[in-house]
Short mmCIF file of C-alpha atoms in Angstrom, two decimals:
data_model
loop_
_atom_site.label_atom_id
_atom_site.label_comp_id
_atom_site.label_asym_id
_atom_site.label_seq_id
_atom_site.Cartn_x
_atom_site.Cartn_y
_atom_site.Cartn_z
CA UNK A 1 0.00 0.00 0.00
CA UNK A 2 0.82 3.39 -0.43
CA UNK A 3 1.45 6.60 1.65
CA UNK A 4 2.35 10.13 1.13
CA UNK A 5 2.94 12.74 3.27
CA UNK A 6 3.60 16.84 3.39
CA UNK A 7 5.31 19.28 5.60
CA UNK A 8 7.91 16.54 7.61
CA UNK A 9 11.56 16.12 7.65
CA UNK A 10 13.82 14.07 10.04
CA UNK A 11 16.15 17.06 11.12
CA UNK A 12 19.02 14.87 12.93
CA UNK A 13 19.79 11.02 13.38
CA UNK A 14 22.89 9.42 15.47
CA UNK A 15 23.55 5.81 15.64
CA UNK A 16 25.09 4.42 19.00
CA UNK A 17 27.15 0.82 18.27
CA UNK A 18 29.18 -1.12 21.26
CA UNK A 19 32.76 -0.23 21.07
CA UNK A 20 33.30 -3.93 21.26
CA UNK A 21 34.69 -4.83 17.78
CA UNK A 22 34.98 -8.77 16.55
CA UNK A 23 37.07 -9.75 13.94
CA UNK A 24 34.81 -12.30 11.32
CA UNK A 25 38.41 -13.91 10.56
CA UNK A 26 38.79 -14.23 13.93
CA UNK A 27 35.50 -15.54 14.86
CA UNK A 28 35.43 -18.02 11.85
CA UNK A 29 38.49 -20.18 13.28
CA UNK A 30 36.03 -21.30 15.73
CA UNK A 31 34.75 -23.24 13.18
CA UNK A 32 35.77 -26.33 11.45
CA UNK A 33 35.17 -24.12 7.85
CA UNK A 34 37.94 -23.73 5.32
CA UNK A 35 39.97 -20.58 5.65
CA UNK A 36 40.04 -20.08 2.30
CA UNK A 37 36.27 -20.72 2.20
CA UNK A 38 36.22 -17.34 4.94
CA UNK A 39 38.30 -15.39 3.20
CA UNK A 40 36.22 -15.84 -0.07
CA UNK A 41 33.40 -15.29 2.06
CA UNK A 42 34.93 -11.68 3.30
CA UNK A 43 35.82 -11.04 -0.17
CA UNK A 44 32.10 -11.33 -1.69
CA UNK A 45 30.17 -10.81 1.37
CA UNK A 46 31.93 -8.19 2.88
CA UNK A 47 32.28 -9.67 6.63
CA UNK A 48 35.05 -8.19 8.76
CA UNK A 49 34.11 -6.22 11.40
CA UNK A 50 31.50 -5.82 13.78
CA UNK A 51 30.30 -4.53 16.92
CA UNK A 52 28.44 -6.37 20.07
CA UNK A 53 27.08 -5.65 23.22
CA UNK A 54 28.80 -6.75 26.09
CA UNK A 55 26.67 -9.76 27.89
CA UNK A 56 23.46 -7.77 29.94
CA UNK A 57 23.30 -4.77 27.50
CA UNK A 58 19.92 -4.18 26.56
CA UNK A 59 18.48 -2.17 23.93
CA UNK A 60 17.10 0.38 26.44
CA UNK A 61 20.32 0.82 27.63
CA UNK A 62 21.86 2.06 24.56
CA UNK A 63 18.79 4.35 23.44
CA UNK A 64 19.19 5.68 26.77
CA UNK A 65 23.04 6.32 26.08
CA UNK A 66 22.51 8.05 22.95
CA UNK A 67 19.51 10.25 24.06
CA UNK A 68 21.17 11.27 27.23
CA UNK A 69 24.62 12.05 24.98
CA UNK A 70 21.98 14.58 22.54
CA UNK A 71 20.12 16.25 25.47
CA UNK A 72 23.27 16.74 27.06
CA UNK A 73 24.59 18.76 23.88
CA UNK A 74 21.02 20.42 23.54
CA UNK A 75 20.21 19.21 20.09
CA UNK A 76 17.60 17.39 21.22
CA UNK A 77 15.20 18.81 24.45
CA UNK A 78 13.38 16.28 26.70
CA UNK A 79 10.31 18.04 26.80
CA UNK A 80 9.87 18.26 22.98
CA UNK A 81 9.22 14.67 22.86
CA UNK A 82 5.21 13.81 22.23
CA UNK A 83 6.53 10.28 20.86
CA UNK A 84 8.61 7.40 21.59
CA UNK A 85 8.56 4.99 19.01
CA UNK A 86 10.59 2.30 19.97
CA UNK A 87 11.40 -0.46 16.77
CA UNK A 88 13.05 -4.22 17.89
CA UNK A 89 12.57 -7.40 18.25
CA UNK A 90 14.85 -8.19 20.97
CA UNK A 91 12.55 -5.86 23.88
CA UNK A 92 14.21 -5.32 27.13
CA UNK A 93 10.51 -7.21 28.69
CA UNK A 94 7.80 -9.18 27.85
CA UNK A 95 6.23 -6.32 28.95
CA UNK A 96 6.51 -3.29 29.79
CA UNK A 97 7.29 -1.82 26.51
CA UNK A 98 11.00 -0.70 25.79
CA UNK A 99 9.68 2.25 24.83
CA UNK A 100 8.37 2.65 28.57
CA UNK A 101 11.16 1.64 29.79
CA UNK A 102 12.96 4.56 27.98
CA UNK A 103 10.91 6.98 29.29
CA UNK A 104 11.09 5.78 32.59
CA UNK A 105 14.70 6.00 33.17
CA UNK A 106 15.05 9.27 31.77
CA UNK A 107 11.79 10.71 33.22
CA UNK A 108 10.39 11.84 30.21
CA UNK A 109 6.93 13.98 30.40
CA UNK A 110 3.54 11.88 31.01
CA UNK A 111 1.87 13.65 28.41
CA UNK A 112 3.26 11.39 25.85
CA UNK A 113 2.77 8.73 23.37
CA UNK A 114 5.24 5.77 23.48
CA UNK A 115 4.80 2.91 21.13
CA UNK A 116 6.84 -0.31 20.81
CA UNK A 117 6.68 -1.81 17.16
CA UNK A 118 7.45 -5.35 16.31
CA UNK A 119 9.70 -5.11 13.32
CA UNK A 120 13.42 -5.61 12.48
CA UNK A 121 15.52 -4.96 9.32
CA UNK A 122 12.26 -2.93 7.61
CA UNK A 123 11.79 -1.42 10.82
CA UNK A 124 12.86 2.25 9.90
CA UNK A 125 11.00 2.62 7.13
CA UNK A 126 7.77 1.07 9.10
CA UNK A 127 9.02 3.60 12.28
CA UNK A 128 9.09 6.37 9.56
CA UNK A 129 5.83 5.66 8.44
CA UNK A 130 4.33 5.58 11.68
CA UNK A 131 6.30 8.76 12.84
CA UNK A 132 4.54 10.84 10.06
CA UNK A 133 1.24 9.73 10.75
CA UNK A 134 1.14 10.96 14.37
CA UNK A 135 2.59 14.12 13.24
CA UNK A 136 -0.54 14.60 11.43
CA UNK A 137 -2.03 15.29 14.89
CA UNK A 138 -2.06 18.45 16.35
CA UNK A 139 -0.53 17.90 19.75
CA UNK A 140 2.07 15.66 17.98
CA UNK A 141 5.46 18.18 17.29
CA UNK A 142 8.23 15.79 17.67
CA UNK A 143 8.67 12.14 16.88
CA UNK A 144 11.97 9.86 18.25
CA UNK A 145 12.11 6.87 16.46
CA UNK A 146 14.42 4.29 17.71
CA UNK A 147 15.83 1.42 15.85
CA UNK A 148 17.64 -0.89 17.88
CA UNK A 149 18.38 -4.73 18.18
CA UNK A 150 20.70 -6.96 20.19
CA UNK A 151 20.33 -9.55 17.76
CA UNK A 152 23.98 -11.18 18.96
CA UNK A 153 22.59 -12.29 22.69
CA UNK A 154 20.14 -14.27 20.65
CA UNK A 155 21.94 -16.08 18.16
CA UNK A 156 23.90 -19.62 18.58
CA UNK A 157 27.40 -18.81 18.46
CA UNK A 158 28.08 -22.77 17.06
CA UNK A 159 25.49 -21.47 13.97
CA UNK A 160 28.24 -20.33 11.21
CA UNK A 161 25.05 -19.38 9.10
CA UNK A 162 24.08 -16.20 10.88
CA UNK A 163 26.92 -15.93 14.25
CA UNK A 164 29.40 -13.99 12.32
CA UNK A 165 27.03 -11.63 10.61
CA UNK A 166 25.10 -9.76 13.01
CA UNK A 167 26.07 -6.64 15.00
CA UNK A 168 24.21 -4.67 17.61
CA UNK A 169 23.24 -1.36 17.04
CA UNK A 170 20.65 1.23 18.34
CA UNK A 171 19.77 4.08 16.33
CA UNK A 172 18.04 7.69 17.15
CA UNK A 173 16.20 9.77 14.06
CA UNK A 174 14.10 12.99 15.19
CA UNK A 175 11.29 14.08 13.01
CA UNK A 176 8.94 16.84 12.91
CA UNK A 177 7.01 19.04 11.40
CA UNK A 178 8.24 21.20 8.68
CA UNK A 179 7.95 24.23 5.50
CA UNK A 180 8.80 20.94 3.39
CA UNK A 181 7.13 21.13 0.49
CA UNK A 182 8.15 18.37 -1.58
CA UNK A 183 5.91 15.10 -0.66
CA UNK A 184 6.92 12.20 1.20
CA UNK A 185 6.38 9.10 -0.54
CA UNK A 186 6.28 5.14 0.92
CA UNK A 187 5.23 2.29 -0.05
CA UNK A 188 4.77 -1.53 2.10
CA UNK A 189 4.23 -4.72 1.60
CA UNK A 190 3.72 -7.43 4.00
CA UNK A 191 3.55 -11.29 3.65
CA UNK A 192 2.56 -13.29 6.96
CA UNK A 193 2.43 -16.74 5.29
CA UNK A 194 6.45 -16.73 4.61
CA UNK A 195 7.18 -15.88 8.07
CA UNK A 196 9.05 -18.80 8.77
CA UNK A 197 11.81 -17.75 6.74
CA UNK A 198 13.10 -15.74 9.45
CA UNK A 199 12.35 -16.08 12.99
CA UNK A 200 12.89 -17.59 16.57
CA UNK A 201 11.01 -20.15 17.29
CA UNK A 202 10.69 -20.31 21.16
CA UNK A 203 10.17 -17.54 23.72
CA UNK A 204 6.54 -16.50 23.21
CA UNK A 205 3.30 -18.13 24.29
CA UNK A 206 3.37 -20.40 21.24
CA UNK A 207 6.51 -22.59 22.47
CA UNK A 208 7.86 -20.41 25.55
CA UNK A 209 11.23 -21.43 26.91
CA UNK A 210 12.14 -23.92 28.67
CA UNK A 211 15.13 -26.81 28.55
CA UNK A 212 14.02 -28.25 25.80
CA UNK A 213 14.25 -25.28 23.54
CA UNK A 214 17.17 -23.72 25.29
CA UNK A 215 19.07 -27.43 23.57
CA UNK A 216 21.52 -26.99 20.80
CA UNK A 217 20.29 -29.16 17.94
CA UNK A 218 22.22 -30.15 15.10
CA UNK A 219 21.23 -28.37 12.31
CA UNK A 220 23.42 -29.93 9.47
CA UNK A 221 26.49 -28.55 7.83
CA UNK A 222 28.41 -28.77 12.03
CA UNK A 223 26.08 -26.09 12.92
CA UNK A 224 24.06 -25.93 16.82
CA UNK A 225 21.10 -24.21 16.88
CA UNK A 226 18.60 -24.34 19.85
CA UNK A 227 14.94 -23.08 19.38
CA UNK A 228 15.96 -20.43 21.76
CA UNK A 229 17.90 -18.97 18.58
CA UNK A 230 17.21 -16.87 15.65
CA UNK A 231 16.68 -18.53 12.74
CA UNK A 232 16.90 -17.64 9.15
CA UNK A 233 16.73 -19.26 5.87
CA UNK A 234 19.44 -17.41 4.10
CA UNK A 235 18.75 -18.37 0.31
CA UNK A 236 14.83 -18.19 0.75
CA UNK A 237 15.45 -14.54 2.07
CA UNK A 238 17.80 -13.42 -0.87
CA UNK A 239 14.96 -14.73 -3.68
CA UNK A 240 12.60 -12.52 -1.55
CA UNK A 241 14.99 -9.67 -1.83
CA UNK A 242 15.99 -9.76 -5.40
CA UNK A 243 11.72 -10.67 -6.55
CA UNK A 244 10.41 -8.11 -3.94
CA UNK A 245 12.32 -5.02 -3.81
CA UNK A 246 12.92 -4.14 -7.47
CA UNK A 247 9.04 -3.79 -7.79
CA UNK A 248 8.49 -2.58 -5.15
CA UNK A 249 10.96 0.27 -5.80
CA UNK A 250 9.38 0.72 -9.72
CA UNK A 251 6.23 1.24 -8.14
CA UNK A 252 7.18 3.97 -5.90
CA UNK A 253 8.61 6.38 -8.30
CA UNK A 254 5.87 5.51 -10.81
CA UNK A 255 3.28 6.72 -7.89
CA UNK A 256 5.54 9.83 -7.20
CA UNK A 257 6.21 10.56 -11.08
CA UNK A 258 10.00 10.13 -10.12
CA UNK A 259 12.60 8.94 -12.41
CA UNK A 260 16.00 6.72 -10.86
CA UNK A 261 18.35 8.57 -11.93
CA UNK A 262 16.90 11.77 -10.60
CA UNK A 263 17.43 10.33 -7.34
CA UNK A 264 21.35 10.71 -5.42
CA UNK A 265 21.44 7.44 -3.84
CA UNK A 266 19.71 4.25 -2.73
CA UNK A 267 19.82 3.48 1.34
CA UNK A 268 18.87 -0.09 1.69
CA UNK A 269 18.45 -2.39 4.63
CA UNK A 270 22.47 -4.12 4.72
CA UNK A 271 22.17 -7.95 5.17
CA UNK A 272 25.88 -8.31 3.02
CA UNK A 273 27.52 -6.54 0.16
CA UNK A 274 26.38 -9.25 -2.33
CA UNK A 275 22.63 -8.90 -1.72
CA UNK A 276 23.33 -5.14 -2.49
CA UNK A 277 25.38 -5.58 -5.59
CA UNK A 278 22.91 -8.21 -6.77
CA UNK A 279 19.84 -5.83 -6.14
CA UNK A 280 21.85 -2.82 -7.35
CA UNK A 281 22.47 -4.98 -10.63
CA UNK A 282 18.92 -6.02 -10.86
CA UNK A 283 17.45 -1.89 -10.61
CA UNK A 284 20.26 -1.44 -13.01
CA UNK A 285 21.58 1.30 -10.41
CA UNK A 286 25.71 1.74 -10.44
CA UNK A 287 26.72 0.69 -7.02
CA UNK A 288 28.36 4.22 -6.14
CA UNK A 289 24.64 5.13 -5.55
CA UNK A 290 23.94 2.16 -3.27
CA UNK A 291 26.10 2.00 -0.49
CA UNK A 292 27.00 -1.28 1.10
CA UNK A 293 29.88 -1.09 3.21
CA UNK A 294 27.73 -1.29 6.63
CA UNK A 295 28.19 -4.80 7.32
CA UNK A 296 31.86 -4.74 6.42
CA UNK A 297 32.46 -2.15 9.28
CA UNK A 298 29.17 -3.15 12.14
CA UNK A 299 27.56 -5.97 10.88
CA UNK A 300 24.04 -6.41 10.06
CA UNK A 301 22.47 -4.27 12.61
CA UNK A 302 19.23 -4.91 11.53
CA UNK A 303 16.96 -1.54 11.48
CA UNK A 304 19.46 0.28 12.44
CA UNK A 305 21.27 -0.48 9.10
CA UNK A 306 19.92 2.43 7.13
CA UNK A 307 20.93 4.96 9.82
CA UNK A 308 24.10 3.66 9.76
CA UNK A 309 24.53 3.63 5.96
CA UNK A 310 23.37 6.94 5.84
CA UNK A 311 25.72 7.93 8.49
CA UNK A 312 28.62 6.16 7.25
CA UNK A 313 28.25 7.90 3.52
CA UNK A 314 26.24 10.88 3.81
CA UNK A 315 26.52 12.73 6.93
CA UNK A 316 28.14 16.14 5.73
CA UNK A 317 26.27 16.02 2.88
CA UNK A 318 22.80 15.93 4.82
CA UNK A 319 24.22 18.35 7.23
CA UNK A 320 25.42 20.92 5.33
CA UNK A 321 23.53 20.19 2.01
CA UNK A 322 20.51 18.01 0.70
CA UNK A 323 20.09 15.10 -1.35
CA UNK A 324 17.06 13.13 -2.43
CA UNK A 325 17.19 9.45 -1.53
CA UNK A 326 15.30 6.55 -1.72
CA UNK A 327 15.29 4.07 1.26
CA UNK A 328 14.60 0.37 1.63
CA UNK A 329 14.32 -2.06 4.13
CA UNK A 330 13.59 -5.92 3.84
CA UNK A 331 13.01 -8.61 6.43
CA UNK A 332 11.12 -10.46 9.02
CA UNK A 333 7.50 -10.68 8.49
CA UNK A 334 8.04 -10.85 5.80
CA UNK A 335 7.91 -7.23 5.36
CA UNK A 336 8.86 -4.89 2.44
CA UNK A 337 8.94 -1.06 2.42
CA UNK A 338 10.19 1.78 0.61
CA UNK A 339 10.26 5.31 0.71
CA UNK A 340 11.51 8.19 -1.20
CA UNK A 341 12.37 11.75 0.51
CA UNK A 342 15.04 14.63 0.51
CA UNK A 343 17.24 14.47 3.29
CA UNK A 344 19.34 17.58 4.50
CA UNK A 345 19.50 20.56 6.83
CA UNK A 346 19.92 17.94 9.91
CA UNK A 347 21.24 19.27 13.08
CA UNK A 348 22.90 16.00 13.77
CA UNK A 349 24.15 12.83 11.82
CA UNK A 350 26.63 11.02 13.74
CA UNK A 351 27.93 7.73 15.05
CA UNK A 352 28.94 7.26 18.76
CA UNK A 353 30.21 4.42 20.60
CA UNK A 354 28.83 2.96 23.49
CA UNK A 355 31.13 2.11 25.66
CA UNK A 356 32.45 -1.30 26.96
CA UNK A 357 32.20 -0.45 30.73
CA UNK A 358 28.94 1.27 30.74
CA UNK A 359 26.76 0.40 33.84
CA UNK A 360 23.59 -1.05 33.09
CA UNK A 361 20.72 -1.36 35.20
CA UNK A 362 20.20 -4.89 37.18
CA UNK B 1 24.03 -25.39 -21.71
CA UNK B 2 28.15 -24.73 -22.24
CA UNK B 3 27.25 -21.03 -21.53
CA UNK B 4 26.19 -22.63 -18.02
CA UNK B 5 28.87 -24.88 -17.49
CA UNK B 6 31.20 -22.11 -18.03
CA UNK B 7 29.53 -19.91 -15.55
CA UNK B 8 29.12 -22.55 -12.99
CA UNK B 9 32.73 -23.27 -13.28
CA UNK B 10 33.74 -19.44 -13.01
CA UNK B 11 31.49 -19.46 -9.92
CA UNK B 12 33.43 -22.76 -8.48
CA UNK B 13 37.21 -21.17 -9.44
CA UNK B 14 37.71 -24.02 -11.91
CA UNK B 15 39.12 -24.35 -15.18
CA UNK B 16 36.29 -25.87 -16.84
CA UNK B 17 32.88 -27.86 -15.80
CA UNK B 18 31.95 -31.25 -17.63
CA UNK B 19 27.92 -32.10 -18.01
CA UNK B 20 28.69 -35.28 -15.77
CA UNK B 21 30.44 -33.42 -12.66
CA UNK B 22 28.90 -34.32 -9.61
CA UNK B 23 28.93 -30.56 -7.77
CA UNK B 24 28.85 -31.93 -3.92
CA UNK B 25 32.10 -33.15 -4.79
CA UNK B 26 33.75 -30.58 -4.49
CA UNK B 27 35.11 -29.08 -2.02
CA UNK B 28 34.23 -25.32 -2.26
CA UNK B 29 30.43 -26.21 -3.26
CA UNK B 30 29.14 -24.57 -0.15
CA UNK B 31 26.56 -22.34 0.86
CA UNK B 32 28.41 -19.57 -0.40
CA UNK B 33 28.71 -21.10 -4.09
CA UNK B 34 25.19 -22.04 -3.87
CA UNK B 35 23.91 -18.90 -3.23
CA UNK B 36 26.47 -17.47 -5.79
CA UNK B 37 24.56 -19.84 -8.31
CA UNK B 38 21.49 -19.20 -7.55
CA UNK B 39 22.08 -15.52 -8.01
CA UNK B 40 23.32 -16.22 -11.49
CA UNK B 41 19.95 -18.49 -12.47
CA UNK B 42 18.04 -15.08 -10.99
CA UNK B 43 20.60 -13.22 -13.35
CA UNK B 44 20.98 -15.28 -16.32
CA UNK B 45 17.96 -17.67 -16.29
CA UNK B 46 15.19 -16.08 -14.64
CA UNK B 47 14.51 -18.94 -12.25
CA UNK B 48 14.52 -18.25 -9.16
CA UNK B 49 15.83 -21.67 -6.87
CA UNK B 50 16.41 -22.00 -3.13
CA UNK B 51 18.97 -24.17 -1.26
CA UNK B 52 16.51 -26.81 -0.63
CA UNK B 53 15.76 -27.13 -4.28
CA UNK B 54 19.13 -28.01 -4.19
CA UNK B 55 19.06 -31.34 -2.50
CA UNK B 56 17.98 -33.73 -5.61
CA UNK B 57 21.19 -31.81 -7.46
CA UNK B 58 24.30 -34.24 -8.59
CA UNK B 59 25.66 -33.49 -11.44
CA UNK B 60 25.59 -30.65 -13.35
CA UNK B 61 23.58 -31.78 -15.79
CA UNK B 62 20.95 -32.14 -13.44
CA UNK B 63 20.64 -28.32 -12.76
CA UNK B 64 20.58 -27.90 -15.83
CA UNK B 65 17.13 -29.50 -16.35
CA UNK B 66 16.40 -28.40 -13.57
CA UNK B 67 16.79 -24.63 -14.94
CA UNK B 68 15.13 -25.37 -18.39
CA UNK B 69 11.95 -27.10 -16.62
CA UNK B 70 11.48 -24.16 -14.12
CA UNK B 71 12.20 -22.16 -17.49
CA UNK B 72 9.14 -23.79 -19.15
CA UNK B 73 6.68 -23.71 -15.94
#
């Protein structure tokens, strides 16, 4: 479906990452795999580094970090905040809400909206989406929308198919109201029946935890897996990628009247460098306007990914400048969404680390 | 089908590919070259496979049909 919007920007974003950086050579001797087979597999996929939290760090506890580090340097005042939008699939609770949570610890106003949404590597896109609409509301000036997994704690480290890929990330994007007057455009698909293709099994009401699915099961190929884990079927994913997205992105500038190469660059969700190339091949878009040198530097941070792309490739130019983007994410759900916008006049686009002695709450 | 061969050996770093190579023999047939080949069908072929499809694969001839009956469906 689609969605347009007027009169909203995003006027600052900042990613926080662990400082704690692994080494996917490293990490791939502790596995009876060829190293010739990992260097390959650096080579095409782009693994090499990546950042994750220390054990105990929870996603409120870096979106606290990086909100405390902004109202600190007064780009971003508490009170302005009429909405929390908190995006992951790794929540601190059950319940309460992460995005409670956040506003508990740093005693945020009560006349507020805070929402948690169940969505991972389309998540800012979804986020985005939502952030607009409750913009459209009077009372509503200022959105934060947080993207932010800890994917790692909840992985098998004896699974070689996904261990060495993810990275922990949180990030922060502002948005509110603006004299913007070229349209916002999205578009999103969802498909519930492929589901399976990415998910973890145990842990809600369906099959909660317990011994059973906290055992590592052999999976084939020397991998462990328990049903505690996230799971992902890695080639069923990329066909979704490389038959959804192209479509999805032709039918987005058709609705806007847009034409590729008017736009500067394509931000898309980063699962690897070759899922980019092979998507930037497929839209027939030169890879200087896709970036995909995220998960060669952080891992695949899931929503946080686009953030961090645009961080890592565009930040003076959306600071000081503008440039007209279209975005992308792709993933659990199975969800699809695009959107295109102009980016620019932010008061913010950074990267900070969150560091490997922070305190966390117990 | 010696367009394919030569692409599936490019894909496996070898010198050439005969019809009757069995592809699990090899050592670097992995998930990385399968996913490398089935990014070239997408490319190439328009078929779109997935690792499981994978299983009742030997030789190379077999993808092959494989490719032209998912090409005819």
């Amino acid at each position: 479906m689609n969605f347009k919007f007027t009169g909203k920007r995003i006027s600052g974003v900042q990613a926080v990452v662990p400082a704690n950086e692994r080494s996917f050579l490293e990490e791939m001797k502790n596995f009876d795999f060829p190293e010739a087979r990992s260097l390959k597999l650096k080579e095409v996929m782009g693994y090499d580094k990546r950042r994750l939290v220390q054990p105990g760090v929870c996603v409120s506890d870096l979106a606290v970090f990086g909100l405390q580090n902004l109202f600190e340097r007064g780009l971003l005042p508490p009170n302005d905040i009429d909405a929390l939008i908190v995006c992951t699939q790794t929540p601190d609770y059950l319940l309460p809400p992460t995005s409670s949570v956040i506003q508990g610890r740093l005693k945020l106003k009560q006349d507020m909206f805070c929402l948690d949404i169940n969505q991972a590597c389309a998540g800012f896109v979804v986020g985005l989406i939502e952030a607009f609409m409750l913009l459209e509301q009077e009372s509503v000036r200022k959105v934060v929308l947080i993207n932010a997994d800890v994917l790692s704690r909840l992985t098998s480290k004896k699974d070689r198919n996904i261990y060495p890929l993810v990275g922990d990330a949180a990030s922060i994007a502002v948005i509110e109201r603006a004299a913007e007057d070229e349209p916002i455009f999205a578009s999103l698909k969802m498909d519930g029946s492929r589901g399976e293709a990415l998910m973890i099994p145990a842990g809600g009401m369906r099959l909660p935890h317990s011994a059973e699915t906290a055992r590592l099961e052999d999976v084939g190929d020397h991998n462990l897996r328990a049903k505690d884990h996230l799971y992902m079927d890695g080639s069923a994913i990329f066909n979704f990628v490389q038959t959804a997205v192209p479509p999805l992105i032709e039918g987005i500038l058709e609705a806007a009247g847009v034409s590729r190469d008017s736009l500067d660059y394509f931000l898309c969700h980063q699962p690897n460098r070759f899922m980019l190339q092979k998507l930037a091949d497929k839209m027939k878009v030169p890879y200087s306007k896709m970036p995909n040198n995220v998960v060669e530097r952080f891992g695949n941070n899931s929503g946080a990914t686009i953030p961090v792309a645009l961080i890592s490739n565009l930040a003076e130019r959306v600071k000081t400048g503008h440039c007209r983007v279209c975005l992308a994410g792709f993933g659990a759900g199975l969800t699809w969404a695009a959107m295109l916008l102009r980016l620019g006049r932010m008061d913010f686009c950074e990267l900070i680390d969150y560091p490997d002695n922070q305190a966390v709450p117990v | 089908m010696n367009e394919f061969l030569k692409k599936l050996a490019e894909i496996l770093e070898l010198p050439e590919m005969k019809e009757s190579d069995q592809l699990k023999d090899f050592p670097q047939w992995d998930s990385l070259s399968v996913l490398s080949v089935i990014a070239m069908l997408d490319a190439n072929y328009g078929v779109n496979l997935r690792a499981a499809d994978f299983a009742t694969v030997n030789s190379a001839s077999d993808l092959w049909k494989m490719v032209q009956a998912r090409q005819r469906s």
